[in-house]
Structure formats: structure tokens, C-alpha cells
Short mmCIF file of C-alpha atoms in Angstrom, two decimals:
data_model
loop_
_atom_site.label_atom_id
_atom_site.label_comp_id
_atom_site.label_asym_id
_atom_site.label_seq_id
_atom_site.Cartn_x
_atom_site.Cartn_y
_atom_site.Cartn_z
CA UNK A 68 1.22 -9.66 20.36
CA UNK A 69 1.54 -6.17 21.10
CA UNK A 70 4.36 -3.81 20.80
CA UNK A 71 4.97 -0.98 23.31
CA UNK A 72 2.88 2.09 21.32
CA UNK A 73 -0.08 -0.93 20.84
CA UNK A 74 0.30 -2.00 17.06
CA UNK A 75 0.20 -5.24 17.02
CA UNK A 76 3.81 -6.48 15.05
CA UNK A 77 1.51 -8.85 12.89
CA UNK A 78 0.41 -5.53 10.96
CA UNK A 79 3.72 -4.44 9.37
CA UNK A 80 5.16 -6.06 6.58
CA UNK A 81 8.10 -7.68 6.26
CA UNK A 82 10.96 -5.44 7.08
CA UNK A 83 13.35 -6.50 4.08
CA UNK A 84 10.97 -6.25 1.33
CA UNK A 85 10.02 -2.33 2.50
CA UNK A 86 13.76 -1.99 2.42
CA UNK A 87 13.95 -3.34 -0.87
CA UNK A 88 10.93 -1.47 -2.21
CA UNK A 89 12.55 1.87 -0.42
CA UNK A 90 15.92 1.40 -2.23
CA UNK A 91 14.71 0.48 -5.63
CA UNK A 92 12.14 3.63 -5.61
CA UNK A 93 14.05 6.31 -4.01
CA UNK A 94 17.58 8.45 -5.71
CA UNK A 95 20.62 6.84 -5.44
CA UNK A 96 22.32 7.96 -2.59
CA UNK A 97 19.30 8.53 -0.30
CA UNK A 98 19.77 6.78 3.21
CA UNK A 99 16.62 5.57 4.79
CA UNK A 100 17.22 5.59 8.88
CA UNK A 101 15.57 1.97 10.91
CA UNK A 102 13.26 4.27 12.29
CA UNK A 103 11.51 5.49 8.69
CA UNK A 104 11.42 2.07 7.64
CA UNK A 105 9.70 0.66 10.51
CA UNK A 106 7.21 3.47 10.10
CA UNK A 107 6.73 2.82 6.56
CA UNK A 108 6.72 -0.94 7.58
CA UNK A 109 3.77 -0.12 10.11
CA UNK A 110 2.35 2.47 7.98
CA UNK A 111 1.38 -0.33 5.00
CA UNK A 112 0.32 -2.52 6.73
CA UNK A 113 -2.59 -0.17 8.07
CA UNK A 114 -3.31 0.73 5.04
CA UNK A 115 -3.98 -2.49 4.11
CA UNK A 116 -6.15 -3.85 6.54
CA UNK A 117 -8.32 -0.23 5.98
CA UNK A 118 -8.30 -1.04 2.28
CA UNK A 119 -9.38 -4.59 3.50
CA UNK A 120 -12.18 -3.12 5.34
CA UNK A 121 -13.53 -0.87 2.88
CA UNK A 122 -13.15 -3.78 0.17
CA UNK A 123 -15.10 -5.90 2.40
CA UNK A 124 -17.94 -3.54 2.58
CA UNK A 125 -18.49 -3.88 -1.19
CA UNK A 126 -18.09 -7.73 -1.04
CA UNK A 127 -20.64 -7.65 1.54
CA UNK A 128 -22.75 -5.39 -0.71
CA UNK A 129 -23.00 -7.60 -2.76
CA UNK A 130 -23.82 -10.74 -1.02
CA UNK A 131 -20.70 -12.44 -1.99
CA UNK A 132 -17.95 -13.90 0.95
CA UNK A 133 -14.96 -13.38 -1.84
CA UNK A 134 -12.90 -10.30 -2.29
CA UNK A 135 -12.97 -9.36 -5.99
CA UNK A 136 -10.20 -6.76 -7.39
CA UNK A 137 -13.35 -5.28 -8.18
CA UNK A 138 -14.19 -4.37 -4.59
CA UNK A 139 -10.63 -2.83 -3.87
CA UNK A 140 -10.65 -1.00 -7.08
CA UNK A 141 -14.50 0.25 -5.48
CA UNK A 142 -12.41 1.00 -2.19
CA UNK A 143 -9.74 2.77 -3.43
CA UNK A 144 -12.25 5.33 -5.25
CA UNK A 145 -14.50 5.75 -1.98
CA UNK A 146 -11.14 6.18 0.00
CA UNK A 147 -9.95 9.26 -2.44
CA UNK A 148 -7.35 6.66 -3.64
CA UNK A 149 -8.26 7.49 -7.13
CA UNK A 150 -4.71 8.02 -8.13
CA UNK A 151 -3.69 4.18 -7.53
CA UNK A 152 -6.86 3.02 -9.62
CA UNK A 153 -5.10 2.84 -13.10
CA UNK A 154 -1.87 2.09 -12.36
CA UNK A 155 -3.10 -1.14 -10.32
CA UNK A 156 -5.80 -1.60 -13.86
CA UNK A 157 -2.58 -1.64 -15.75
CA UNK A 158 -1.47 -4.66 -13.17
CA UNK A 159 -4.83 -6.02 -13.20
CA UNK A 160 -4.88 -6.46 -16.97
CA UNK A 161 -3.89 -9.97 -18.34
CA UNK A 162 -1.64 -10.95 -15.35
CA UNK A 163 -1.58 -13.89 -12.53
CA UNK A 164 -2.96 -12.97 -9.52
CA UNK A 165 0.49 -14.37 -8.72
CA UNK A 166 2.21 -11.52 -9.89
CA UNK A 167 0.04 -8.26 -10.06
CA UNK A 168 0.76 -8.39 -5.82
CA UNK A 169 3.76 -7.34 -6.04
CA UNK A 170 3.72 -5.27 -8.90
CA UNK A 171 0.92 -3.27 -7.77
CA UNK A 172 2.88 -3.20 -4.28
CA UNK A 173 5.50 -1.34 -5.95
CA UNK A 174 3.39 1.43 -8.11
CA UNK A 175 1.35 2.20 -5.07
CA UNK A 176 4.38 2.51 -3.08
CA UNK A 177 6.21 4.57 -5.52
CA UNK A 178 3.16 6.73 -5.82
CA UNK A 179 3.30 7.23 -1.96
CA UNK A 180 7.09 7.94 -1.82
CA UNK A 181 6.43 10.98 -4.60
CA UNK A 182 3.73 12.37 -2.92
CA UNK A 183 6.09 12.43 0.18
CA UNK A 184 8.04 13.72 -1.65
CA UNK A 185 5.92 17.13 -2.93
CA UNK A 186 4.95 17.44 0.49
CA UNK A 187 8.18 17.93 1.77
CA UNK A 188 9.79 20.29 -1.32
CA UNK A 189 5.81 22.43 -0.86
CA UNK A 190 6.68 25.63 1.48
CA UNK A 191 5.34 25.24 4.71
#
């Protein structure tokens, strides 16, 4: 199903775990408007699928039908997503699958939100 500006809702995760990501990461006090989260909602949930789709190129590289976290970690670096790579090592090291999802959600995100961040205290 489509929404009006033609990204599909089934790309955007789930609106009240970005709002709980978005509180626990930013300063106390900061007030996210429906609008932001819905974009950072959206915005995710593109990157994901294009981090699928890169992954999925080294999967297919190397004749295997299973996603490794070897192939994202591969994805990430072709992508010039270096700066996720050890933080989501970190999350890859000695945990569940089970629980490095989130985890790694939550670094990545946090990464994202600082380098908002710098972009918007940089002069223009």
C-alpha cells in the first residue's frame, strides 16, 4: 500500500520504538515534532532495505542464499558506513542474534542523531 508521496508504509518502522530510540538518545528536554519522527521513521527503513541490497550483493558473491553479518559489515564499508562498522563488531561479539538487533539499532541510530547534530551547529 502506498502513501500519498509513494513510500510504501511497509518501509518505516514502527512509530513507537523510533520514539523511544529518539527520547532515550537525544538531551532531556528536546521535543521531537510527529512530522521528524515520521521522517526518521521513513528514513530507516530506507536505509535498511539499501543496506539489504548492498548485503545481498556480497551474499550473492559468494554463492550463498543466507545473509551473513559478514556481508552487512562488507556493505556498510562499500556504502562509506565505515563509522557504524565497530560499534556494530562490539554488538556482534559474543551476543544472540536475539539481542545485537536492537542494540546495534540503537548505536547506529545514536551515531546518526550526532552527526545531525554537527551538521546543524557547522556554519552554513
Amino acid at each position: 500500500m502506498s502513501t500519498a508521496n509513494g513510500i510504501d508504509k511497509e518501509f518505516e518502522l514502527p512509530h513507537a520504538s523510533v520514539a523511544r530510540i529518539l527520547k532515550s538518545k537525544l538531551p532531556e528536554g528536546v521535543s521531537v515534532s510527529r512530522e521528524a519522527k515520521q521522517a526518521f521513521s521513513k528514513s530507516a527503513g530506507i536505509f535498511i532495505l539499501y543496506l539489504t541490497a548492498a548485503s545481498n550483493e556480497f551474499c550473492k558473491d559468494s554463492k550463498r542464499q543466507t545473509l551473513s553479518a559478514k556481508d552487512i559489515l562488507e556493505a556498510l564499508r562499500s556504502l562509506d558506513f565505515g563509522d557504524f562498522i565497530e560499534p556494530l563488531e562490539v554488538a556482534l561479539d559474543g551476543k544472540s542474534q536475539y539481542y545485537v538487533a536492537p542494540f546495534c539499532s540503537d548505536i547506529c541510530f545514536f551515531q546518526i542523531c550526532e552527526k545531525v547534530q554537527t551538521l546543524e551547529k557547522s556554519p552554513s
